[in-house]
Coordinates of C-alpha atoms (C1' of nucleotides) in Angstrom, one line a residue:
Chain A
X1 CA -75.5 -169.9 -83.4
X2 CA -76.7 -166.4 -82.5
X3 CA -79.3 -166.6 -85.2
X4 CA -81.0 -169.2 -83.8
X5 CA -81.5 -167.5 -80.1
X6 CA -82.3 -164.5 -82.1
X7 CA -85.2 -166.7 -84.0
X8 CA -86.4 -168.6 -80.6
X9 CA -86.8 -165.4 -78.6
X10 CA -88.8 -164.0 -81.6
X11 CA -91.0 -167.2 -81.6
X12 CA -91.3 -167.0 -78.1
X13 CA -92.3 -163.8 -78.0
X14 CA -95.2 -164.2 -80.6
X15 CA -96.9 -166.9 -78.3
X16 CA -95.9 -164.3 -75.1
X17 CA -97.8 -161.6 -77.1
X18 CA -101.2 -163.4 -78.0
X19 CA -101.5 -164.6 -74.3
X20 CA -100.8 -160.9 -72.8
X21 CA -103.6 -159.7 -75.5
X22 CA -106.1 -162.8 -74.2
X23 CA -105.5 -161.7 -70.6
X24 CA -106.0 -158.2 -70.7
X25 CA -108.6 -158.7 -73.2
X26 CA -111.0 -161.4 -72.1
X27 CA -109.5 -162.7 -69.6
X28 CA -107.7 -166.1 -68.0
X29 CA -111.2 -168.0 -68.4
X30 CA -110.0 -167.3 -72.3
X31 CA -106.6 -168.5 -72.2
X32 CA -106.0 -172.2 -74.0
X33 CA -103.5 -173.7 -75.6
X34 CA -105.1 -173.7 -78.8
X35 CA -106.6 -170.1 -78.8
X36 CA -102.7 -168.7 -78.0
X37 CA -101.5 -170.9 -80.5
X38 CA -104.3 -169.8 -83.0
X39 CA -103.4 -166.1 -82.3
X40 CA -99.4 -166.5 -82.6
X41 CA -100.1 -168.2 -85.9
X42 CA -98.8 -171.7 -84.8
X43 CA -100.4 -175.0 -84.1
X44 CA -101.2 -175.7 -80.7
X45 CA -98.4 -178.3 -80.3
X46 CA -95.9 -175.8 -81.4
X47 CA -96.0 -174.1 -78.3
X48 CA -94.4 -177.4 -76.6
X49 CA -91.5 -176.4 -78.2
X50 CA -90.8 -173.4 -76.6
X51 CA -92.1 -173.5 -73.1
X52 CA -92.7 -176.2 -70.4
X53 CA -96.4 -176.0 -70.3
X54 CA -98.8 -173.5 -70.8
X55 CA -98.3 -172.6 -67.0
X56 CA -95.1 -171.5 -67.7
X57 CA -96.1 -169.7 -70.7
X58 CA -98.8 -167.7 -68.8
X59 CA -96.4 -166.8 -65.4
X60 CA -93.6 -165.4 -68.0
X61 CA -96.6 -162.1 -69.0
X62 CA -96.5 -161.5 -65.3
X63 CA -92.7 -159.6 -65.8
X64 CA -94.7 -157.6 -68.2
X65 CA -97.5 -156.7 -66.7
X66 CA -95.5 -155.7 -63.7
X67 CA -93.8 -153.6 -65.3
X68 CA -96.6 -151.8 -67.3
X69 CA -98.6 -151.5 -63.7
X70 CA -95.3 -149.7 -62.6
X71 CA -95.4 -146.9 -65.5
X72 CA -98.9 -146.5 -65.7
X73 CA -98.2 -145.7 -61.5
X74 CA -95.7 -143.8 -62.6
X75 CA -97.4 -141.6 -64.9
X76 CA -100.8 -141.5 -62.6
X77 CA -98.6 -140.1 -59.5
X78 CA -96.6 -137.9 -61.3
X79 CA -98.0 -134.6 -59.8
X80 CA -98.4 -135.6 -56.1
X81 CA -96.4 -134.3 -53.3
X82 CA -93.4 -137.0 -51.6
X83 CA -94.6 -139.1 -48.5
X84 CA -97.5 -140.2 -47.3
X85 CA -99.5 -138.5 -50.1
X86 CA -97.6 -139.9 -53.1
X87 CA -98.1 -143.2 -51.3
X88 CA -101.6 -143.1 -51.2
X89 CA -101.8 -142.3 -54.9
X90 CA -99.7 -144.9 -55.5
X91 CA -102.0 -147.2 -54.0
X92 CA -104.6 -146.0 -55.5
X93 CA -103.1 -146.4 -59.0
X94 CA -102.6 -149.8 -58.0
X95 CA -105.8 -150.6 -57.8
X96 CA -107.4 -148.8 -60.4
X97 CA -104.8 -151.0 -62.6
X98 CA -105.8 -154.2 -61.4
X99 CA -109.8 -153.0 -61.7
X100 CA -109.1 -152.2 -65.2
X101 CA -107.5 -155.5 -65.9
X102 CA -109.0 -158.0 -63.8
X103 CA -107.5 -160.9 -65.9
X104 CA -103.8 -159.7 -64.5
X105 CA -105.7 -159.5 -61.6
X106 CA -106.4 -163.5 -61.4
X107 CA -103.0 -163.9 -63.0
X108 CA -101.3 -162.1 -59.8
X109 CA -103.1 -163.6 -57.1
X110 CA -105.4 -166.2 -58.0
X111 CA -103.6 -168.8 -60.8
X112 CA -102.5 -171.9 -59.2
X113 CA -99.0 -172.5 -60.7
X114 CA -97.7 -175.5 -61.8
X115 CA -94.1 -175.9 -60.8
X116 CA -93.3 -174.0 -57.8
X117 CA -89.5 -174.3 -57.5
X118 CA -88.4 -172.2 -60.2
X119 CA -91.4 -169.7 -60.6
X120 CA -90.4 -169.0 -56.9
X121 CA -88.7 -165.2 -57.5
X122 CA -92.3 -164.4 -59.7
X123 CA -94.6 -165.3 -56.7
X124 CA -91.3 -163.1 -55.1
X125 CA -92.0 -160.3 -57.6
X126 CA -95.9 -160.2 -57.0
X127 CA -95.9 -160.5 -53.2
X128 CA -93.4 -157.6 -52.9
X129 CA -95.0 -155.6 -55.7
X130 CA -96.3 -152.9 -53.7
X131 CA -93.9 -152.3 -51.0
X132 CA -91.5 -152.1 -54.4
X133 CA -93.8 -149.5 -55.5
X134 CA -93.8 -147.3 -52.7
X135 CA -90.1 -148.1 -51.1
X136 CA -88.9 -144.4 -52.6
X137 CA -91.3 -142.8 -50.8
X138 CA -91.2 -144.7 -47.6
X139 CA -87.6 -143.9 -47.5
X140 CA -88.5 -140.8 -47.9
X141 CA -90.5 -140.8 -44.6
X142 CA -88.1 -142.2 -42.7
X143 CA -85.4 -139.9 -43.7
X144 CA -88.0 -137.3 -42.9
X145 CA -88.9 -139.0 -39.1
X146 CA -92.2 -139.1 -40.3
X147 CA -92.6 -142.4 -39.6
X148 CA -90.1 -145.0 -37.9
X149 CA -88.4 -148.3 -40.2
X150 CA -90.4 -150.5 -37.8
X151 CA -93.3 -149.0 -37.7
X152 CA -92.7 -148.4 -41.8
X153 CA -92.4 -152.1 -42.3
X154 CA -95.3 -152.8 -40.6
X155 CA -97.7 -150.7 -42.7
X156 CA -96.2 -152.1 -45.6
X157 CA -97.5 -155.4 -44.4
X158 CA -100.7 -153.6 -43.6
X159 CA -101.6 -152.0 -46.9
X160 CA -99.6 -155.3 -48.9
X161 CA -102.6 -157.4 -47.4
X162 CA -105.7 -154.8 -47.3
X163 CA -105.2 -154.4 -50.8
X164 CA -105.2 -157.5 -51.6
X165 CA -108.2 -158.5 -49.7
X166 CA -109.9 -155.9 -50.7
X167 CA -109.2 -156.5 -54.9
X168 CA -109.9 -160.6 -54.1
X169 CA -113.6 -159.7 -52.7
X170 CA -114.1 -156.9 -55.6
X171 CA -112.8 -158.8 -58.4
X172 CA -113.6 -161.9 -57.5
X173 CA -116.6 -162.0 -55.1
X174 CA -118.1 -158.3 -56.5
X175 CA -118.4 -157.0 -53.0
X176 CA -118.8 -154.2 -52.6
X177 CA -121.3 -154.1 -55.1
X178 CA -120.9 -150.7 -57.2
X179 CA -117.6 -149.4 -57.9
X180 CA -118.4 -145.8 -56.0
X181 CA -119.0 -148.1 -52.6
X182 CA -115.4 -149.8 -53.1
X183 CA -113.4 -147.0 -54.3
X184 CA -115.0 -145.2 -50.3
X185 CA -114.0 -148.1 -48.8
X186 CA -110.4 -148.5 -50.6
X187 CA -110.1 -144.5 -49.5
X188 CA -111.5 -145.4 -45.9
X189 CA -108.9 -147.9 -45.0
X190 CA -105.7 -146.4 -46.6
X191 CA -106.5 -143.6 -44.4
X192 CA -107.0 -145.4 -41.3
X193 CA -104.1 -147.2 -42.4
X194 CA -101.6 -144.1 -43.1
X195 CA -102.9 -141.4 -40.9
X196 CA -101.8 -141.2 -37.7
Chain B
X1 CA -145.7 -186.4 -52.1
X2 CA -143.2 -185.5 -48.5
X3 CA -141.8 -188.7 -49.5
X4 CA -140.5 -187.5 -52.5
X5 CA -138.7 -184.5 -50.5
X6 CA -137.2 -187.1 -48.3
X7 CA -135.6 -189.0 -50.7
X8 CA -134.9 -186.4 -52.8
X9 CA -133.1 -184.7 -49.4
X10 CA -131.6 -188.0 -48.9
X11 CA -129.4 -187.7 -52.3
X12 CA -128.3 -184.7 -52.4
X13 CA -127.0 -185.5 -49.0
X14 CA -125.0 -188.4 -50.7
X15 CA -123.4 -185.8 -53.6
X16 CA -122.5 -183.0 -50.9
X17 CA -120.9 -185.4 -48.1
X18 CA -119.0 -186.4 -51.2
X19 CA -118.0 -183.4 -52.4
X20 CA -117.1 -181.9 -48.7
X21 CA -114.9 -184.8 -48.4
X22 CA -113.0 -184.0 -51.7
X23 CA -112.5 -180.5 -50.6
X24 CA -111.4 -181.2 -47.2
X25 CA -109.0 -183.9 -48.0
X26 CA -107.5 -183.4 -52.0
X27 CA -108.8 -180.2 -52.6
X28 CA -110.3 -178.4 -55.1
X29 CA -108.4 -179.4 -57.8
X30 CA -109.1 -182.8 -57.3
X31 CA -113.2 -182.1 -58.0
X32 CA -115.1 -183.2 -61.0
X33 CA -118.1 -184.5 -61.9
X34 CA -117.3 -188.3 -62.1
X35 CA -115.2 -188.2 -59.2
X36 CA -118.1 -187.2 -57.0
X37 CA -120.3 -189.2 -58.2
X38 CA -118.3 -192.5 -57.7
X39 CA -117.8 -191.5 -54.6
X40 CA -121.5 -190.8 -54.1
X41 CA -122.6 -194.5 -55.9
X42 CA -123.9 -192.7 -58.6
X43 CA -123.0 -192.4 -62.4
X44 CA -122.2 -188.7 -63.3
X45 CA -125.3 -187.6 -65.3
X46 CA -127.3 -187.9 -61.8
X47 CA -125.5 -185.4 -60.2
X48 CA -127.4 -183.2 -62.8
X49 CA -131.1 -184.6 -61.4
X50 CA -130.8 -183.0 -58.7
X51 CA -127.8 -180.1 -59.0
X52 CA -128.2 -177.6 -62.0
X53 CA -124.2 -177.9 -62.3
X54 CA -121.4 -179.0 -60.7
X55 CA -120.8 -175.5 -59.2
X56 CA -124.5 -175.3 -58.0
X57 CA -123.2 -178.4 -56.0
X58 CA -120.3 -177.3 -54.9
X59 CA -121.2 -173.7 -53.5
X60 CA -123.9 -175.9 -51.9
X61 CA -121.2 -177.2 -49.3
X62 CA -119.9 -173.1 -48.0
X63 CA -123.3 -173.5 -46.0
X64 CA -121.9 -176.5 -43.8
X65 CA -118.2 -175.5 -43.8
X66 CA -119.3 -171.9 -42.6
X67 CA -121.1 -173.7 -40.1
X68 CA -118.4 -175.9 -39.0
X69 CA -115.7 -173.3 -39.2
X70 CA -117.9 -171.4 -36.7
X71 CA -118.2 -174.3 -34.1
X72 CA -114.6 -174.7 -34.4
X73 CA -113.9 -171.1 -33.4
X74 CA -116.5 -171.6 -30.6
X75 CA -114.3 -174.5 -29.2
X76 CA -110.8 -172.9 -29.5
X77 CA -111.8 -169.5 -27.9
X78 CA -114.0 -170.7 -25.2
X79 CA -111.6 -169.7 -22.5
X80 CA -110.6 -166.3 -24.1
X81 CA -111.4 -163.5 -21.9
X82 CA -114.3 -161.0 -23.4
X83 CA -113.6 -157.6 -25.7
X84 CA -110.6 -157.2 -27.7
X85 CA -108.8 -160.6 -26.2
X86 CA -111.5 -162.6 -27.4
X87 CA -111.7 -160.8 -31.0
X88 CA -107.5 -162.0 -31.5
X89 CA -108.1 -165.2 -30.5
X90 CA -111.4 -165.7 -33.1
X91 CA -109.5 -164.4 -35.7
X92 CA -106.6 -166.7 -34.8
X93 CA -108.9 -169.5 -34.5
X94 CA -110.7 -168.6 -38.1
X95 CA -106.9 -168.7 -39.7
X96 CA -105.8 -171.8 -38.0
X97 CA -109.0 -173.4 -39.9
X98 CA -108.4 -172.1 -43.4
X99 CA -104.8 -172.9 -43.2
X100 CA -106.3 -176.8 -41.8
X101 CA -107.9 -177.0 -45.3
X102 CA -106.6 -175.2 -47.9
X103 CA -109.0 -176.7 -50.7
X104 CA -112.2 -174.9 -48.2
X105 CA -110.6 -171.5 -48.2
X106 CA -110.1 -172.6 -52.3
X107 CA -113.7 -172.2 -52.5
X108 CA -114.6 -169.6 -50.4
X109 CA -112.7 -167.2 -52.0
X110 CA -110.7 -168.1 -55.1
X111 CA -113.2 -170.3 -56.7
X112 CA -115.0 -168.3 -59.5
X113 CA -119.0 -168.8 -59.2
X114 CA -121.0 -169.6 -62.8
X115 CA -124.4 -168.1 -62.2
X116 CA -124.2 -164.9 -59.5
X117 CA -127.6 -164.0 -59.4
X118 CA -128.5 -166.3 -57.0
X119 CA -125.7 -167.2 -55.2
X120 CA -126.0 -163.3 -54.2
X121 CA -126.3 -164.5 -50.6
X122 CA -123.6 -166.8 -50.4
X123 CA -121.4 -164.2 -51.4
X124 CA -122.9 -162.3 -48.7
X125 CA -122.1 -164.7 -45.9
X126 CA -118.9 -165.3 -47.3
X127 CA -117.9 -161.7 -47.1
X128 CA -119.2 -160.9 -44.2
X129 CA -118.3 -163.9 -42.1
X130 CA -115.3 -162.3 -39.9
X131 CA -117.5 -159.8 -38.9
X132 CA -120.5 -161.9 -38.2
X133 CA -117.9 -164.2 -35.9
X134 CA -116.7 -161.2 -34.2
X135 CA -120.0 -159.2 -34.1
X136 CA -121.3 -160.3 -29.9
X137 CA -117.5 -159.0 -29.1
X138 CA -117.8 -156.1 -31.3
X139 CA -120.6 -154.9 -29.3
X140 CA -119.2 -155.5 -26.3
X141 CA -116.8 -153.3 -27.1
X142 CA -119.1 -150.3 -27.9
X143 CA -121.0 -150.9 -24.8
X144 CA -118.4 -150.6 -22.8
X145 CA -116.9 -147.5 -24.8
X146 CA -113.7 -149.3 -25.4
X147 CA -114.6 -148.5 -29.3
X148 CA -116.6 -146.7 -30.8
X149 CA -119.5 -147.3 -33.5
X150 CA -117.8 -146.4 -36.3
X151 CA -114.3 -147.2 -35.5
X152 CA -115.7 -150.8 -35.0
X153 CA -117.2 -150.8 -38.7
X154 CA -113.9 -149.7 -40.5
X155 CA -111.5 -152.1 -38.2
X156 CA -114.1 -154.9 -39.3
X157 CA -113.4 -154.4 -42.5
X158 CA -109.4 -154.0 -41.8
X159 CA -109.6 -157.5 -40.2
X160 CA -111.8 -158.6 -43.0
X161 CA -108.8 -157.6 -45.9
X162 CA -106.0 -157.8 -44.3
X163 CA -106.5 -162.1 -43.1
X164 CA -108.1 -162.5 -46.4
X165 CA -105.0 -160.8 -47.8
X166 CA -102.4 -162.8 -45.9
X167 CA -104.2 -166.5 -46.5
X168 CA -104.4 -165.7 -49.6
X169 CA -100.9 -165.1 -49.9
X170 CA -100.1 -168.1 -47.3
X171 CA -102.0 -170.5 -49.0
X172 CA -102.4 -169.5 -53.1
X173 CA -98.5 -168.3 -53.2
X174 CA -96.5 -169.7 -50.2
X175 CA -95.5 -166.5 -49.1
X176 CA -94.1 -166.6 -45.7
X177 CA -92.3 -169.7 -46.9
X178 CA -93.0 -171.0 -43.7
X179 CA -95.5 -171.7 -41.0
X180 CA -94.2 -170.0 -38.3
X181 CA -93.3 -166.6 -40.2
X182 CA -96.7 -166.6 -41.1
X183 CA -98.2 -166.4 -37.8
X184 CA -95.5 -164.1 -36.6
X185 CA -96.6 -161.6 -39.3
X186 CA -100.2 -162.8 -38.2
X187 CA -100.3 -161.8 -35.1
X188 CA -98.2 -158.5 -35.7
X189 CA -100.7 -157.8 -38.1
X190 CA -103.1 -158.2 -35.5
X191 CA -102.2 -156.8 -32.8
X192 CA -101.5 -153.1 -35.0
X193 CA -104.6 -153.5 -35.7
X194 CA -106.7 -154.0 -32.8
X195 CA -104.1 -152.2 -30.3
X196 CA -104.3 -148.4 -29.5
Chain C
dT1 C1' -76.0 -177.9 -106.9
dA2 C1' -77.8 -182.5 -104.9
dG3 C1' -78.4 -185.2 -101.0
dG4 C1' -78.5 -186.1 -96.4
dA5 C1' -78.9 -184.8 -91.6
dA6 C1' -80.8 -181.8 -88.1
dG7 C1' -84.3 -179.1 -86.6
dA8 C1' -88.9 -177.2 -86.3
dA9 C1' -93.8 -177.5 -86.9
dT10 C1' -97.7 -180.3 -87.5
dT11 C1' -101.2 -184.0 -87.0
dA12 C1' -103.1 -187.7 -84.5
dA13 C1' -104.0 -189.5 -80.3
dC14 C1' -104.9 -189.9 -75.2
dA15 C1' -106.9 -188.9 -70.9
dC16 C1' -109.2 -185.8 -68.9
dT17 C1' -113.1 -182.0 -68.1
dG18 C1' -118.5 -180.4 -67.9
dT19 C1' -122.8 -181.1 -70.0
dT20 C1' -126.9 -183.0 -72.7
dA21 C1' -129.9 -186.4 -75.3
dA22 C1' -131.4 -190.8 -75.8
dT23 C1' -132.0 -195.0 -73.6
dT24 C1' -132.7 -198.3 -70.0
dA25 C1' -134.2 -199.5 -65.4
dT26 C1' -137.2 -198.7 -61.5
dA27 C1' -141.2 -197.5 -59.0
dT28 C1' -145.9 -196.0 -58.8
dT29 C1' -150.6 -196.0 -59.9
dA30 C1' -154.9 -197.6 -62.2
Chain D
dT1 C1' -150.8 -207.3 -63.7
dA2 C1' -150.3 -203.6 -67.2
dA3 C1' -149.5 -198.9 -68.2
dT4 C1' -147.4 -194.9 -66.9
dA5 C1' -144.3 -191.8 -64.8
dT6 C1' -139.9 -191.1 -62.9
dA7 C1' -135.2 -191.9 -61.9
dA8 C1' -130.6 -193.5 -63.4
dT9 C1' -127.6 -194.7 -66.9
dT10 C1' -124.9 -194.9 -71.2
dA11 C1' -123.3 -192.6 -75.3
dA12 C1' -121.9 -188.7 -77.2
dC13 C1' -120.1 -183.9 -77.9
dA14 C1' -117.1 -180.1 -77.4
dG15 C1' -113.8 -178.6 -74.8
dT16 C1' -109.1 -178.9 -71.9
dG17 C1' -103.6 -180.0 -71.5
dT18 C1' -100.1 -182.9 -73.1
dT19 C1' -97.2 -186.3 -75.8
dA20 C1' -95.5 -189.4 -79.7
dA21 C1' -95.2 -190.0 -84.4
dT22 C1' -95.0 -187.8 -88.6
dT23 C1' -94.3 -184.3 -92.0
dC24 C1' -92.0 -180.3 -93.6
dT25 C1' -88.2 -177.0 -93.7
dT26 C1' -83.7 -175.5 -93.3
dC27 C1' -78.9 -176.0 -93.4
dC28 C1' -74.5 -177.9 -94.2
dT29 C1' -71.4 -180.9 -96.6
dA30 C1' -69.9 -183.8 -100.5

DNA sequence: TAGGAAGAATTAACACTGTTAATTATATTA
DNA sequence: TAATATAATTAACAGTGTTAATTCTTCCTA
């Protein structure tokens, strides 16, 4: 029956909702099965019956938020210039997304997940997240011979892991210790990184 | 009394050789309060005569790891020539150990901390600890003008992000899917980096 | 329309987690 | 030796994820 897929995906979707809210809102500290269950209107044991475990519940927001980080980039880059400068306002979008929601943050990078043989194209989706981002662009400079595919692939690498490092120690460690200090060093090494 | 302090000393030292052995061998995940203390030959509510809480404990053990982390690195790059040579091969040496014991990089840098006030300088040494294994080489390299000053500070802090970047990706998200692509991009990494 | 079958949602329970208060055991001192 | 101080323990609480058993609801057929 139709109706019934209709009805689960509804369902599903309620429980989907309350977690997404709880993430951005206070957090993956926050998240329980009973407080997602409380705020989708269900009892706690309800959610059994529509997704493996609450891991699995919590990894399914990540399609989401991925694609709510890629139109609030969007929107934030609008104005720049192609190459190297729309890159770097890409970037920093990026990060001034995850900064804003450090809860998506943990979910991203720092959640251990349960069941790693079929959550294996999500941990796909997150590594490749901001090469995805910038791929127009670095196209773009390679059609333009402003920088080589090798050397392009490499400084994807490059800015992949910087990033990263340098949203784990923010977020997670609070170094540097005012936002002003990380934002100069963000700037500092996505120019060392890009200009050249 | 000093004897006091002795014994006192003496327990703790019972509840952190248990806990480092947790983290080195099962990890993380496999830490709690009872399982230490069985471990230790003590029932659980001791642990909290002589640690305010379990994390108190637990950050307690970065202090030795950091220390033994270093010694390893001392060992593996003995041979290594000075300057730039001997900078690749610490840096190699400091990823070979995390990737030896996941459950230690865990708690280095994944691992939330409950009170940060005064765990401030923990913090510190963990962020800074690249740097501070690299610093004799570092100004080596300024001495003998194959760097300058401030080029050495911001590829510091590009080694710094992008290894804490790609073990956190190695080890949190299996991404390389294998060992040996992981040191490939490693080293490539690397080497952009520190050659030019 | 009534009754039975299938499905979904709930409650109760279990095995964990960290932490604290009250109690017992141990050691120290007068 | 007796009284006191200190250390270690048990019991308990509030929370976690998860599962089995039970109730409730919906749907289809007689």
């Amino acid at each position: 029956m139709i109706k019934k897929e209709i009805q689960e995906k509804r369902i599903r979707g309620y429980f989907i909702d309350a977690t997404k809210t709880l993430l951005k809102g206070e957090g993956l500290k926050s998240i329980s099965v009973r407080n997602i269950a409380d705020r989708a209107g269900y009892s706690y044991a309800t959610l059994y019956n529509h997704f493996n475990d609450i891991k699995d519940l919590i990894f399914v927001c990540v399609n989401d938020f991925q694609a709510e980080c890629a139109e609030f980039i969007r929107n934030e880059t609008a104005a720049s210039p192609r190459g190297i400068e729309k890159i770097r306002a890409i970037i920093n979008a990026y990060v001034k997304y995850f900064v804003q929601y450090p809860g998506i943050f943990d979910l991203f990078f720092l959640e251990k997940i349960s069941d790693i043989t079929n959550k294996q194209s999500t941990v796909e989706m997150i590594y490749y997240l901001t090469d995805r981002l910038c791929s127009e662009e670095w196209t773009y400079c390679i059609d333009e011979k402003i920088v080589s595919a090798g050397e392009a692939e490499t400084l994807k690498a490059e800015i992949r892991n910087v990033i990263a490092g340098l949203l784990l120690f923010y977020i997670n460690r609070g170094y540097p210790e005012n936002y002003q200090e990380f934002i100069n060093l963000t700037q500092n090494q996505i120019n060392h990184i890009l200009d050249r």
